[in-house]
PDB file of C-alpha atoms in Angstrom:
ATOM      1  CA  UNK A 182     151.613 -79.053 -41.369  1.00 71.00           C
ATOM      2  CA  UNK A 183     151.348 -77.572 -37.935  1.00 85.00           C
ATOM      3  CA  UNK A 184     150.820 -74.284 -37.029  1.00 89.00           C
ATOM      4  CA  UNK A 185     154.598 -73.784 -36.366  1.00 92.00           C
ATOM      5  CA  UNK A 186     155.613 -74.366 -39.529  1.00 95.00           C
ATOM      6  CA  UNK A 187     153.284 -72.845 -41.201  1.00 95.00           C
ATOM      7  CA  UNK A 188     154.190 -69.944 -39.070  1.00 95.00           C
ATOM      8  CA  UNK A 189     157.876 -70.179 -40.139  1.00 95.00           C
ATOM      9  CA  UNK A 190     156.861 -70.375 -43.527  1.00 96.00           C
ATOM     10  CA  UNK A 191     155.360 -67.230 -43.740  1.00 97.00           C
ATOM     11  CA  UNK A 192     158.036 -65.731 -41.205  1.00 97.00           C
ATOM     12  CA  UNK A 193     158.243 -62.807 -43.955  1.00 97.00           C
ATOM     13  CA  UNK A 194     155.034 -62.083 -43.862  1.00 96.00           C
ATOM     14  CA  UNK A 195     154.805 -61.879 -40.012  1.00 97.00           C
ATOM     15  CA  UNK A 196     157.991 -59.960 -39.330  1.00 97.00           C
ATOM     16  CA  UNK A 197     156.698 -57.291 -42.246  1.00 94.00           C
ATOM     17  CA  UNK A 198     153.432 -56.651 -40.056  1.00 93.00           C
ATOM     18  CA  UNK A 199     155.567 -56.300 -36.646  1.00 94.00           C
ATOM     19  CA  UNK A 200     157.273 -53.411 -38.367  1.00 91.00           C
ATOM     20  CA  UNK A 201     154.061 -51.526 -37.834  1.00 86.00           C
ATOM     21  CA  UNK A 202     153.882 -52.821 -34.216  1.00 85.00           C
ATOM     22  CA  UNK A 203     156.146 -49.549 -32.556  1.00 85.00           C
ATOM     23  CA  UNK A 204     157.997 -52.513 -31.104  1.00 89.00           C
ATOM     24  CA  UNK A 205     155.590 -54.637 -29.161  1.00 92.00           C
ATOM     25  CA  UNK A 206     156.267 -57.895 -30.655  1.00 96.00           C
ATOM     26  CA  UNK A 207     159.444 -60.003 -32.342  1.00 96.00           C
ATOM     27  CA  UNK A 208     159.079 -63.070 -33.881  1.00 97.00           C
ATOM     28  CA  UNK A 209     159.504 -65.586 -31.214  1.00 97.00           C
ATOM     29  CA  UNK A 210     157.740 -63.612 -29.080  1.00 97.00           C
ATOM     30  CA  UNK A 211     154.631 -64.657 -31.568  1.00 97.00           C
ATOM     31  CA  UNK A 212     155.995 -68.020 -31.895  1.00 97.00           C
ATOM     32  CA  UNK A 213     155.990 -68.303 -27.918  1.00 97.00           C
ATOM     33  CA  UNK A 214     151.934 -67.008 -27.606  1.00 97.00           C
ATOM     34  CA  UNK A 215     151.089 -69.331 -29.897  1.00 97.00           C
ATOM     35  CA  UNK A 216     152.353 -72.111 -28.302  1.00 96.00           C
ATOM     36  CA  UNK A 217     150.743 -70.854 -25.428  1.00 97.00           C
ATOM     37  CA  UNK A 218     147.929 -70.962 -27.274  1.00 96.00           C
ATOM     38  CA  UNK A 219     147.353 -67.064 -26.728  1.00 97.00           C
ATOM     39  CA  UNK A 220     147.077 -66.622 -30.554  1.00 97.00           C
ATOM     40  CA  UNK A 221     145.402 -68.791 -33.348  1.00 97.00           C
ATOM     41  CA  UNK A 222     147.169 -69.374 -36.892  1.00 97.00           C
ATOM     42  CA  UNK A 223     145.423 -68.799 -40.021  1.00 97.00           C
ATOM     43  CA  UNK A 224     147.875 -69.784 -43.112  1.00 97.00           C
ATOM     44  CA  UNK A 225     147.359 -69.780 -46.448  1.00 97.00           C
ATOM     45  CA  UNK A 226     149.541 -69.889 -49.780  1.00 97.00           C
ATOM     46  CA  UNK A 227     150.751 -66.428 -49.449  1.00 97.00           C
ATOM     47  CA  UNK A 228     149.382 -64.978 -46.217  1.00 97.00           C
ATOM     48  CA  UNK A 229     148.788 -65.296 -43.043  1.00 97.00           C
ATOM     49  CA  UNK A 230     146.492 -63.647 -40.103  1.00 97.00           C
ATOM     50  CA  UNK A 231     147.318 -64.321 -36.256  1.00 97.00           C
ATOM     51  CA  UNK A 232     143.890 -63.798 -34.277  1.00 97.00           C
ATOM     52  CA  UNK A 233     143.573 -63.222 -30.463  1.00 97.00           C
ATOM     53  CA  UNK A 234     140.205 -64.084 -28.179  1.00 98.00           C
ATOM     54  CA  UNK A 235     139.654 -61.003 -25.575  1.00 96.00           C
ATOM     55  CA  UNK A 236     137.299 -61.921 -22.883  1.00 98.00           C
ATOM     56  CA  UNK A 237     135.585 -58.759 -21.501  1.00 96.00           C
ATOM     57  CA  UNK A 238     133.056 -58.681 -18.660  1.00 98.00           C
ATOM     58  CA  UNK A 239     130.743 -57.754 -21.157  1.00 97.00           C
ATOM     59  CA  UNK A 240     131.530 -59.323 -24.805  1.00 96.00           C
ATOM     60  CA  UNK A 241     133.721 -61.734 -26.371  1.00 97.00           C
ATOM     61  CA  UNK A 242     136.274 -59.975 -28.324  1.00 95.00           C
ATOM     62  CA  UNK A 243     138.052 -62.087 -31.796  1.00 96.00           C
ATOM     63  CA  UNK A 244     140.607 -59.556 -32.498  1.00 93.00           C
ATOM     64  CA  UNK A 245     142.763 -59.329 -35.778  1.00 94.00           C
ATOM     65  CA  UNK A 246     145.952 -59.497 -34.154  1.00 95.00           C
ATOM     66  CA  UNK A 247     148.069 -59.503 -37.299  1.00 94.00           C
ATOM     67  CA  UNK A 248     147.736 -60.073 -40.890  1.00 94.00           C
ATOM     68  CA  UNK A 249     150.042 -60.028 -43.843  1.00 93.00           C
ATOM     69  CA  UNK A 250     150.273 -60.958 -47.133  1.00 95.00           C
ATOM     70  CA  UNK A 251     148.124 -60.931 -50.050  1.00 95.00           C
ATOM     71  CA  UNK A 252     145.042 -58.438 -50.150  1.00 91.00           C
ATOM     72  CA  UNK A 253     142.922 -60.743 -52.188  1.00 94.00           C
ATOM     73  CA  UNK A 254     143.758 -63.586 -50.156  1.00 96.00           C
ATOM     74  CA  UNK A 255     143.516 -61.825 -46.924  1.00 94.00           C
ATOM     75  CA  UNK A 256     139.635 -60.728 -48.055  1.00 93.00           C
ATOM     76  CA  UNK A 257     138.996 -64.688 -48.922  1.00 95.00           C
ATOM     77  CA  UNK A 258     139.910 -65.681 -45.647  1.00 96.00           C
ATOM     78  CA  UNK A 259     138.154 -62.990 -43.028  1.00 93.00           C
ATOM     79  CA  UNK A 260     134.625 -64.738 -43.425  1.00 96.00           C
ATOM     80  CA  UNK A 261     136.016 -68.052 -42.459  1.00 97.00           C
ATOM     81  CA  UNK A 262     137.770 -66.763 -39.317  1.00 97.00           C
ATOM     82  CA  UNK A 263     134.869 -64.664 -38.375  1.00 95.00           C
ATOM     83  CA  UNK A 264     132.709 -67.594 -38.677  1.00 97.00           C
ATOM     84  CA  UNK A 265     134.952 -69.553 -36.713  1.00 98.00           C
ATOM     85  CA  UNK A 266     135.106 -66.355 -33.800  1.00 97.00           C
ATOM     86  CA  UNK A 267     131.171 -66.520 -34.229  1.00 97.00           C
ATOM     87  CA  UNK A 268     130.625 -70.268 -33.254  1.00 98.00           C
ATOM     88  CA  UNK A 269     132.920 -69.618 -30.515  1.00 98.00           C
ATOM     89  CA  UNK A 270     130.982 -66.984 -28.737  1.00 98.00           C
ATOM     90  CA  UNK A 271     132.849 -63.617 -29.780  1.00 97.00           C
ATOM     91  CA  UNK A 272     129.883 -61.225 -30.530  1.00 96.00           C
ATOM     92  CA  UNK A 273     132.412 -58.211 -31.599  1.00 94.00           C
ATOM     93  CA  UNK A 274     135.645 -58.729 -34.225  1.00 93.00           C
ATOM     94  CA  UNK A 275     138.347 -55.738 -33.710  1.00 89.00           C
ATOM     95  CA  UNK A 276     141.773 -54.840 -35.608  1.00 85.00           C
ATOM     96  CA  UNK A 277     144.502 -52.211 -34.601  1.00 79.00           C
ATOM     97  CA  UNK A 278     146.751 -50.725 -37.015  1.00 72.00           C
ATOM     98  CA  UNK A 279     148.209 -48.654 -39.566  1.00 65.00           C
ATOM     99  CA  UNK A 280     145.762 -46.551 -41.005  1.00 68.00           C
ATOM    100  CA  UNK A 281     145.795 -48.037 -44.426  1.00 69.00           C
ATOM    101  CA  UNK A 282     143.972 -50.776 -43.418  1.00 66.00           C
ATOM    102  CA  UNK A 283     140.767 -48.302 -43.510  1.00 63.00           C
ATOM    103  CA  UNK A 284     141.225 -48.514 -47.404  1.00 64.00           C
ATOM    104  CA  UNK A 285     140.701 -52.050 -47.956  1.00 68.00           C
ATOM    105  CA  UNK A 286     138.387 -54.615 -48.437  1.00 68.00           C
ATOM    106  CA  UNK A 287     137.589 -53.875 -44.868  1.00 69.00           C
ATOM    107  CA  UNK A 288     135.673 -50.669 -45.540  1.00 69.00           C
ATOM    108  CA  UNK A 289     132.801 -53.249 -47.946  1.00 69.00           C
ATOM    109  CA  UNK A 290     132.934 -55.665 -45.065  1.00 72.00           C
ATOM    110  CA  UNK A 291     131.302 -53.171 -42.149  1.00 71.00           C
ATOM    111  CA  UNK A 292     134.315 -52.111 -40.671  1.00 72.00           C
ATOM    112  CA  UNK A 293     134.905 -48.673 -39.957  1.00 74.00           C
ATOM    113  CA  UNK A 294     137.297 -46.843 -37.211  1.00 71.00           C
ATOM    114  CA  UNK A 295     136.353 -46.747 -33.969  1.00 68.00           C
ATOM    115  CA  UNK A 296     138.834 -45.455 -31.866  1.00 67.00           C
ATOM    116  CA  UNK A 297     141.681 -43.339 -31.785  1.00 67.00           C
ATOM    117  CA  UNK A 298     144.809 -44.722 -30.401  1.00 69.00           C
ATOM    118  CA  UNK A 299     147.829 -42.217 -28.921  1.00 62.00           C
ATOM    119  CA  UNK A 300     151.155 -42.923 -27.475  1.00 70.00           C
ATOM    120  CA  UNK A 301     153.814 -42.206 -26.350  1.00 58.00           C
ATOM    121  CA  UNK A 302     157.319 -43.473 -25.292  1.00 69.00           C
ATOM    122  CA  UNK A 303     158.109 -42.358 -21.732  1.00 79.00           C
TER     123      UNK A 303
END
């Protein structure tokens, strides 16, 4: 199945995330990156994580761009896709967003917060 429809699939899951996104991103505007190849797909039965490659001058970036779906499955899935980020050349693996990710399996994996993040809508 391609990545497409494995996308649409899991539309659900996707457009639950982007609620949490203060409005960055619809749905086809996901759909259109990653046809442009901008974002990888990462299905599975009942989730799905969308990752992004950010080339600094000083470090290849694999960033978490969004996940949803199920916790457990979600946890199963990260060493696969940081393996993958790994072989690739990414030296550093980065997620934004809503605090309760800082709760999860994340926090056993070596993740911990960073960065602060304001805004502001002008």
């Amino acid at each position: 199945m391609t990545d497409l429809k494995q996308l649409d699939r899991l539309r659900h899951h996707v457009e639950a995330a982007l609620e949490y996104s203060g409005g960055t991103h619809h749905f086809d505007d996901v759909i259109e990156m990653v046809k442009q190849n901008k974002l990888q797909v990462w299905p599975a039965v009942n989730s799905v994580v969308l990752t992004e490659i950010i080339v600094y001058p000083r470090l290849k970036n694999l960033h978490y761009f969004l996940a949803g779906g199920d916790l457990d499955e979600l946890s199963r899935m990260r060493p696969l896709i940081e393996s993958w980020g790994k072989s690739i050349g990414c030296t550093r693996v980065s997620l934004a967003g809503r605090r309760g990710w800082v709760k999860t399996f994340l926090k056993d994996e070596g993740y911990s917060p960073q960065w602060t993040v304001l805004a502001k809508s002008l």
